[in-house]
Amino acid sequence: MLNYQRIEEIQIGAKQQSAIYNLLKDAFGAYPHDRIYANQLPSFRFLVWDKNTLIGHMAVEYRTINIGQETAKVFGIADLCVDKNYQHKNIATTLLQQLEELGQKSFIDFILLIAPDHGVYEKNGFQLVDNPCRWLMINNHQTFGVGNRKIEDCLLVKQIGSTSWPAGLVDLLGHIF
Ligand SMILES: CC(C)(COP(=O)(O)OP(=O)(O)OC[C@H]1O[C@@H](n2cnc3c(N)ncnc32)[C@H](O)[C@@H]1OP(=O)(O)O)[C@@H](O)C(=O)NCCC(=O)NCCS
């Protein structure tokens, strides 16, 4: 039986760190070699274990962003992945559902992410939107500017609260998820 765990980033120890690193490396190949995040530490993660083996992962950042003239509380998803031997068993879907439940309890307005492949997200009710975006550009622990453009075919959102997704500039008030 699989064990779904949610863990605050500050509680992650050496064993979990090494398991996360190995899963991210297998899933994303070109992942940074010295850490378990691309740009910045997330707020918390979901981990899926088969006994002592980590087979699923999703990082989440809790953040406020600005959309048009509206301020919104969001969960930003990063690095959703499932071990090859466990894919197509609804594990990613379960993680997205668990995050949605948490978002409802936590009065989150939207869950969002940036991804070129939409399959699993569209299956779970996320919608592709084409607002222009502004974000802090980070590479290898260095800030090198502010991005200001549409992120074509990649910005996916799911409404959690009562507010519909607004039109206008999405100011991420930080790095991209
Ligand atoms: C994407 C990923 C997390 C999905 O995990 P999963 O546990 O297999 O997903 P689920 O079983 O919940 O849902 C799978 C469904 O999502 C859709 N789907 C998943 N990946 C897809 C893709 N690349 N293209 C199109 N549809 C896709 C399909 O509808 C699929 O249905 P099926 O199982 O009947 O074929 C997994 O394939 C993975 O880790 N991929 C490598 C890392 C990655 O690309 N992560 C996404 C980063 S944004």
mmCIF file of C-alpha atoms and ligand atoms in Angstrom:
data_model
loop_
_atom_site.group_PDB
_atom_site.id
_atom_site.type_symbol
_atom_site.label_atom_id
_atom_site.label_comp_id
_atom_site.label_asym_id
_atom_site.label_seq_id
_atom_site.Cartn_x
_atom_site.Cartn_y
_atom_site.Cartn_z
ATOM 1 C CA MET A 1 0.000 0.000 0.000
ATOM 2 C CA LEU A 2 1.260 3.472 -0.899
ATOM 3 C CA ASN A 3 1.822 6.074 1.780
ATOM 4 C CA TYR A 4 1.028 9.719 0.861
ATOM 5 C CA GLN A 5 2.864 12.217 3.061
ATOM 6 C CA ARG A 6 2.863 16.013 3.220
ATOM 7 C CA ILE A 7 5.977 17.530 4.709
ATOM 8 C CA GLU A 8 7.056 21.108 5.448
ATOM 9 C CA GLU A 9 10.303 21.985 3.688
ATOM 10 C CA ILE A 10 12.082 22.752 6.972
ATOM 11 C CA GLN A 11 11.395 19.193 8.187
ATOM 12 C CA ILE A 12 13.156 17.446 5.313
ATOM 13 C CA GLY A 13 16.114 15.405 6.558
ATOM 14 C CA ALA A 14 19.116 13.858 4.805
ATOM 15 C CA LYS A 15 17.394 10.547 3.922
ATOM 16 C CA GLN A 16 14.347 12.218 2.375
ATOM 17 C CA GLN A 17 16.588 14.706 0.593
ATOM 18 C CA SER A 18 18.580 11.944 -1.047
ATOM 19 C CA ALA A 19 15.418 10.044 -2.072
ATOM 20 C CA ILE A 20 13.922 13.238 -3.579
ATOM 21 C CA TYR A 21 17.165 14.010 -5.409
ATOM 22 C CA ASN A 22 17.263 10.545 -7.019
ATOM 23 C CA LEU A 23 13.610 10.703 -8.104
ATOM 24 C CA LEU A 24 13.989 14.217 -9.587
ATOM 25 C CA LYS A 25 17.168 13.194 -11.419
ATOM 26 C CA ASP A 26 15.443 10.157 -12.954
ATOM 27 C CA ALA A 27 12.291 12.107 -13.862
ATOM 28 C CA PHE A 28 13.840 15.282 -15.233
ATOM 29 C CA GLY A 29 17.347 14.222 -16.352
ATOM 30 C CA ALA A 30 18.819 17.703 -16.550
ATOM 31 C CA TYR A 31 17.998 18.556 -12.919
ATOM 32 C CA PRO A 32 20.573 20.710 -11.015
ATOM 33 C CA HIS A 33 23.116 18.278 -9.568
ATOM 34 C CA ASP A 34 23.500 19.776 -6.106
ATOM 35 C CA ARG A 35 20.003 20.447 -4.817
ATOM 36 C CA ILE A 36 16.335 19.392 -4.770
ATOM 37 C CA TYR A 37 14.793 22.573 -6.196
ATOM 38 C CA ALA A 38 15.308 24.405 -9.473
ATOM 39 C CA ASN A 39 15.229 28.038 -8.340
ATOM 40 C CA GLN A 40 14.181 28.374 -4.735
ATOM 41 C CA LEU A 41 13.012 26.260 -1.784
ATOM 42 C CA PRO A 42 9.275 25.403 -1.846
ATOM 43 C CA SER A 43 6.983 25.770 1.186
ATOM 44 C CA PHE A 44 6.112 22.070 1.444
ATOM 45 C CA ARG A 45 6.123 18.843 -0.553
ATOM 46 C CA PHE A 46 3.949 15.823 -1.078
ATOM 47 C CA LEU A 47 5.899 12.546 -1.066
ATOM 48 C CA VAL A 48 4.542 9.129 -2.049
ATOM 49 C CA TRP A 49 6.279 6.086 -0.597
ATOM 50 C CA ASP A 50 6.092 2.398 -1.441
ATOM 51 C CA LYS A 51 7.527 1.093 1.833
ATOM 52 C CA ASN A 52 10.928 2.854 1.964
ATOM 53 C CA THR A 53 11.078 3.784 -1.707
ATOM 54 C CA LEU A 54 10.046 7.255 -2.828
ATOM 55 C CA ILE A 55 7.917 6.881 -5.964
ATOM 56 C CA GLY A 56 6.057 10.205 -6.211
ATOM 57 C CA HIS A 57 6.814 13.881 -5.551
ATOM 58 C CA MET A 58 5.224 17.311 -5.837
ATOM 59 C CA ALA A 59 6.704 20.570 -4.491
ATOM 60 C CA VAL A 60 4.355 23.435 -3.609
ATOM 61 C CA GLU A 61 4.979 27.098 -2.945
ATOM 62 C CA TYR A 62 2.454 29.141 -0.971
ATOM 63 C CA ARG A 63 2.457 32.664 -2.324
ATOM 64 C CA THR A 64 0.470 35.783 -2.989
ATOM 65 C CA ILE A 65 0.472 37.027 -6.588
ATOM 66 C CA ASN A 66 -1.169 39.869 -8.462
ATOM 67 C CA ILE A 67 -3.507 39.288 -11.418
ATOM 68 C CA GLY A 68 -4.738 42.411 -13.212
ATOM 69 C CA GLN A 69 -5.815 44.550 -10.272
ATOM 70 C CA GLU A 70 -6.559 41.582 -7.987
ATOM 71 C CA THR A 71 -4.350 40.012 -5.317
ATOM 72 C CA ALA A 72 -4.686 36.251 -5.020
ATOM 73 C CA LYS A 73 -3.419 33.542 -2.671
ATOM 74 C CA VAL A 74 -2.051 30.649 -4.663
ATOM 75 C CA PHE A 75 -0.329 27.309 -4.465
ATOM 76 C CA GLY A 76 2.337 27.036 -7.176
ATOM 77 C CA ILE A 77 3.257 23.502 -8.196
ATOM 78 C CA ALA A 78 6.784 22.443 -9.150
ATOM 79 C CA ASP A 79 8.460 19.154 -10.040
ATOM 80 C CA LEU A 80 5.455 16.835 -10.081
ATOM 81 C CA CYS A 81 6.829 13.395 -10.940
ATOM 82 C CA VAL A 82 6.084 9.708 -10.520
ATOM 83 C CA ASP A 83 8.566 6.834 -10.851
ATOM 84 C CA LYS A 84 8.326 5.188 -14.329
ATOM 85 C CA ASN A 85 7.253 1.850 -12.831
ATOM 86 C CA TYR A 86 4.287 3.475 -11.065
ATOM 87 C CA GLN A 87 2.934 5.790 -13.788
ATOM 88 C CA HIS A 88 -0.664 5.617 -15.149
ATOM 89 C CA LYS A 89 -1.988 4.495 -11.755
ATOM 90 C CA ASN A 90 -3.519 7.869 -10.836
ATOM 91 C CA ILE A 91 -0.752 8.761 -8.401
ATOM 92 C CA ALA A 92 -0.206 12.255 -9.860
ATOM 93 C CA THR A 93 -3.985 12.690 -9.976
ATOM 94 C CA THR A 94 -4.246 11.779 -6.276
ATOM 95 C CA LEU A 95 -1.514 14.309 -5.429
ATOM 96 C CA LEU A 96 -3.353 17.049 -7.337
ATOM 97 C CA GLN A 97 -6.611 16.130 -5.581
ATOM 98 C CA GLN A 98 -4.933 16.225 -2.161
ATOM 99 C CA LEU A 99 -3.491 19.663 -2.947
ATOM 100 C CA GLU A 100 -6.902 20.877 -4.057
ATOM 101 C CA GLU A 101 -8.460 19.698 -0.761
ATOM 102 C CA LEU A 102 -5.736 21.490 1.175
ATOM 103 C CA GLY A 103 -6.298 24.596 -0.964
ATOM 104 C CA GLN A 104 -10.013 24.585 -0.112
ATOM 105 C CA LYS A 105 -9.279 24.294 3.625
ATOM 106 C CA SER A 106 -6.626 27.013 3.394
ATOM 107 C CA PHE A 107 -8.762 29.539 1.458
ATOM 108 C CA ILE A 108 -6.489 29.461 -1.565
ATOM 109 C CA ASP A 109 -7.834 31.226 -4.666
ATOM 110 C CA PHE A 110 -5.977 29.288 -7.380
ATOM 111 C CA ILE A 111 -3.483 26.525 -7.955
ATOM 112 C CA LEU A 112 -1.124 27.278 -10.796
ATOM 113 C CA LEU A 113 1.905 25.947 -12.581
ATOM 114 C CA ILE A 114 3.960 26.334 -15.714
ATOM 115 C CA ALA A 115 4.371 23.210 -17.837
ATOM 116 C CA PRO A 116 4.702 22.391 -21.541
ATOM 117 C CA ASP A 117 2.875 19.027 -21.130
ATOM 118 C CA HIS A 118 -0.723 19.527 -20.062
ATOM 119 C CA GLY A 119 -2.127 15.965 -20.097
ATOM 120 C CA VAL A 120 -2.315 15.140 -16.418
ATOM 121 C CA TYR A 121 -3.311 18.697 -15.473
ATOM 122 C CA GLU A 122 -6.107 19.019 -18.026
ATOM 123 C CA LYS A 123 -7.360 15.606 -16.891
ATOM 124 C CA ASN A 124 -7.619 17.203 -13.432
ATOM 125 C CA GLY A 125 -9.526 20.338 -14.422
ATOM 126 C CA PHE A 126 -6.656 22.777 -14.959
ATOM 127 C CA GLN A 127 -7.091 25.315 -17.762
ATOM 128 C CA LEU A 128 -4.549 26.847 -20.054
ATOM 129 C CA VAL A 129 -4.566 30.671 -19.809
ATOM 130 C CA ASP A 130 -2.611 33.205 -21.812
ATOM 131 C CA ASN A 131 -2.192 36.206 -19.501
ATOM 132 C CA PRO A 132 1.065 38.114 -19.873
ATOM 133 C CA CYS A 133 3.375 37.387 -16.912
ATOM 134 C CA ARG A 134 6.051 39.158 -14.899
ATOM 135 C CA TRP A 135 8.484 37.166 -12.789
ATOM 136 C CA LEU A 136 11.896 37.243 -11.139
ATOM 137 C CA MET A 137 14.435 35.487 -13.353
ATOM 138 C CA ILE A 138 16.824 33.288 -11.378
ATOM 139 C CA ASN A 139 19.545 31.003 -12.675
ATOM 140 C CA ASN A 140 21.860 28.995 -10.442
ATOM 141 C CA HIS A 141 21.207 31.094 -7.343
ATOM 142 C CA GLN A 142 21.710 34.377 -9.214
ATOM 143 C CA THR A 143 19.021 36.929 -10.002
ATOM 144 C CA PHE A 144 19.496 38.206 -13.503
ATOM 145 C CA GLY A 145 16.420 40.229 -14.302
ATOM 146 C CA VAL A 146 12.670 40.446 -14.579
ATOM 147 C CA GLY A 147 10.832 38.428 -17.240
ATOM 148 C CA ASN A 148 7.923 40.252 -18.842
ATOM 149 C CA ARG A 149 5.996 38.357 -21.505
ATOM 150 C CA LYS A 150 3.452 35.631 -22.200
ATOM 151 C CA ILE A 151 4.706 32.154 -21.374
ATOM 152 C CA GLU A 152 3.157 30.601 -24.469
ATOM 153 C CA ASP A 153 1.111 27.445 -24.020
ATOM 154 C CA CYS A 154 2.407 26.770 -20.506
ATOM 155 C CA LEU A 155 0.450 28.627 -17.797
ATOM 156 C CA LEU A 156 -2.136 26.313 -16.243
ATOM 157 C CA VAL A 157 -4.576 27.320 -13.511
ATOM 158 C CA LYS A 158 -7.325 25.788 -11.433
ATOM 159 C CA GLN A 159 -9.841 27.914 -9.579
ATOM 160 C CA ILE A 160 -10.223 26.851 -5.936
ATOM 161 C CA GLY A 161 -12.034 29.790 -4.319
ATOM 162 C CA SER A 162 -15.050 31.744 -5.522
ATOM 163 C CA THR A 163 -13.125 34.216 -7.717
ATOM 164 C CA SER A 164 -12.866 33.491 -11.440
ATOM 165 C CA TRP A 165 -9.442 33.746 -13.022
ATOM 166 C CA PRO A 166 -9.047 37.440 -13.983
ATOM 167 C CA ALA A 167 -7.694 38.886 -17.231
ATOM 168 C CA GLY A 168 -4.581 41.044 -17.158
ATOM 169 C CA LEU A 169 -0.959 40.868 -16.144
ATOM 170 C CA VAL A 170 0.028 38.027 -13.800
ATOM 171 C CA ASP A 171 2.741 39.417 -11.540
ATOM 172 C CA LEU A 172 4.191 36.355 -9.832
ATOM 173 C CA LEU A 173 5.917 38.482 -7.159
ATOM 174 C CA GLY A 174 8.853 36.107 -7.295
ATOM 175 C CA HIS A 175 10.419 33.381 -9.392
ATOM 176 C CA ILE A 176 8.553 31.079 -11.733
ATOM 177 C CA PHE A 177 7.269 27.820 -10.190
HETATM 178 C C1 LIG B 1 3.332 13.441 -15.685
HETATM 179 C C2 LIG B 1 3.363 12.388 -14.571
HETATM 180 C C3 LIG B 1 3.681 13.085 -13.254
HETATM 181 C C4 LIG B 1 1.991 11.706 -14.510
HETATM 182 O O1 LIG B 1 1.996 10.820 -13.418
HETATM 183 P P1 LIG B 1 0.959 9.594 -13.325
HETATM 184 O O2 LIG B 1 0.897 9.179 -11.898
HETATM 185 O O3 LIG B 1 1.286 8.594 -14.338
HETATM 186 O O4 LIG B 1 -0.391 10.341 -13.754
HETATM 187 P P2 LIG B 1 -1.867 9.785 -13.568
HETATM 188 O O5 LIG B 1 -1.829 8.297 -13.583
HETATM 189 O O6 LIG B 1 -2.511 10.456 -12.420
HETATM 190 O O7 LIG B 1 -2.542 10.336 -14.864
HETATM 191 C C5 LIG B 1 -2.048 9.896 -16.107
HETATM 192 C C6 LIG B 1 -2.913 10.526 -17.141
HETATM 193 O O8 LIG B 1 -2.511 11.865 -17.371
HETATM 194 C C7 LIG B 1 -2.417 12.093 -18.767
HETATM 195 N N1 LIG B 1 -1.000 12.264 -19.080
HETATM 196 C C8 LIG B 1 0.050 12.064 -18.268
HETATM 197 N N2 LIG B 1 1.187 12.404 -18.883
HETATM 198 C C9 LIG B 1 0.838 12.848 -20.106
HETATM 199 C C10 LIG B 1 1.544 13.350 -21.205
HETATM 200 N N3 LIG B 1 2.885 13.503 -21.180
HETATM 201 N N4 LIG B 1 0.858 13.715 -22.300
HETATM 202 C C11 LIG B 1 -0.481 13.570 -22.336
HETATM 203 N N5 LIG B 1 -1.209 13.102 -21.308
HETATM 204 C C12 LIG B 1 -0.568 12.741 -20.214
HETATM 205 C C13 LIG B 1 -3.037 10.935 -19.465
HETATM 206 O O9 LIG B 1 -4.407 11.229 -19.591
HETATM 207 C C14 LIG B 1 -2.822 9.816 -18.464
HETATM 208 O O10 LIG B 1 -3.868 8.919 -18.541
HETATM 209 P P3 LIG B 1 -3.554 7.350 -18.686
HETATM 210 O O11 LIG B 1 -2.817 6.930 -17.441
HETATM 211 O O12 LIG B 1 -4.910 6.750 -18.813
HETATM 212 O O13 LIG B 1 -2.684 7.240 -19.920
HETATM 213 C C15 LIG B 1 4.423 11.294 -14.880
HETATM 214 O O14 LIG B 1 4.199 10.820 -16.192
HETATM 215 C C16 LIG B 1 5.870 11.771 -14.776
HETATM 216 O O15 LIG B 1 6.457 11.759 -13.692
HETATM 217 N N6 LIG B 1 6.459 12.211 -15.884
HETATM 218 C C17 LIG B 1 7.858 12.643 -15.886
HETATM 219 C C18 LIG B 1 8.028 13.960 -15.178
HETATM 220 C C19 LIG B 1 7.140 15.040 -15.741
HETATM 221 O O16 LIG B 1 7.106 15.265 -16.946
HETATM 222 N N7 LIG B 1 6.423 15.758 -14.848
HETATM 223 C C20 LIG B 1 5.540 16.832 -15.205
HETATM 224 C C21 LIG B 1 6.270 18.092 -15.008
HETATM 225 S S1 LIG B 1 5.261 19.462 -15.387
#
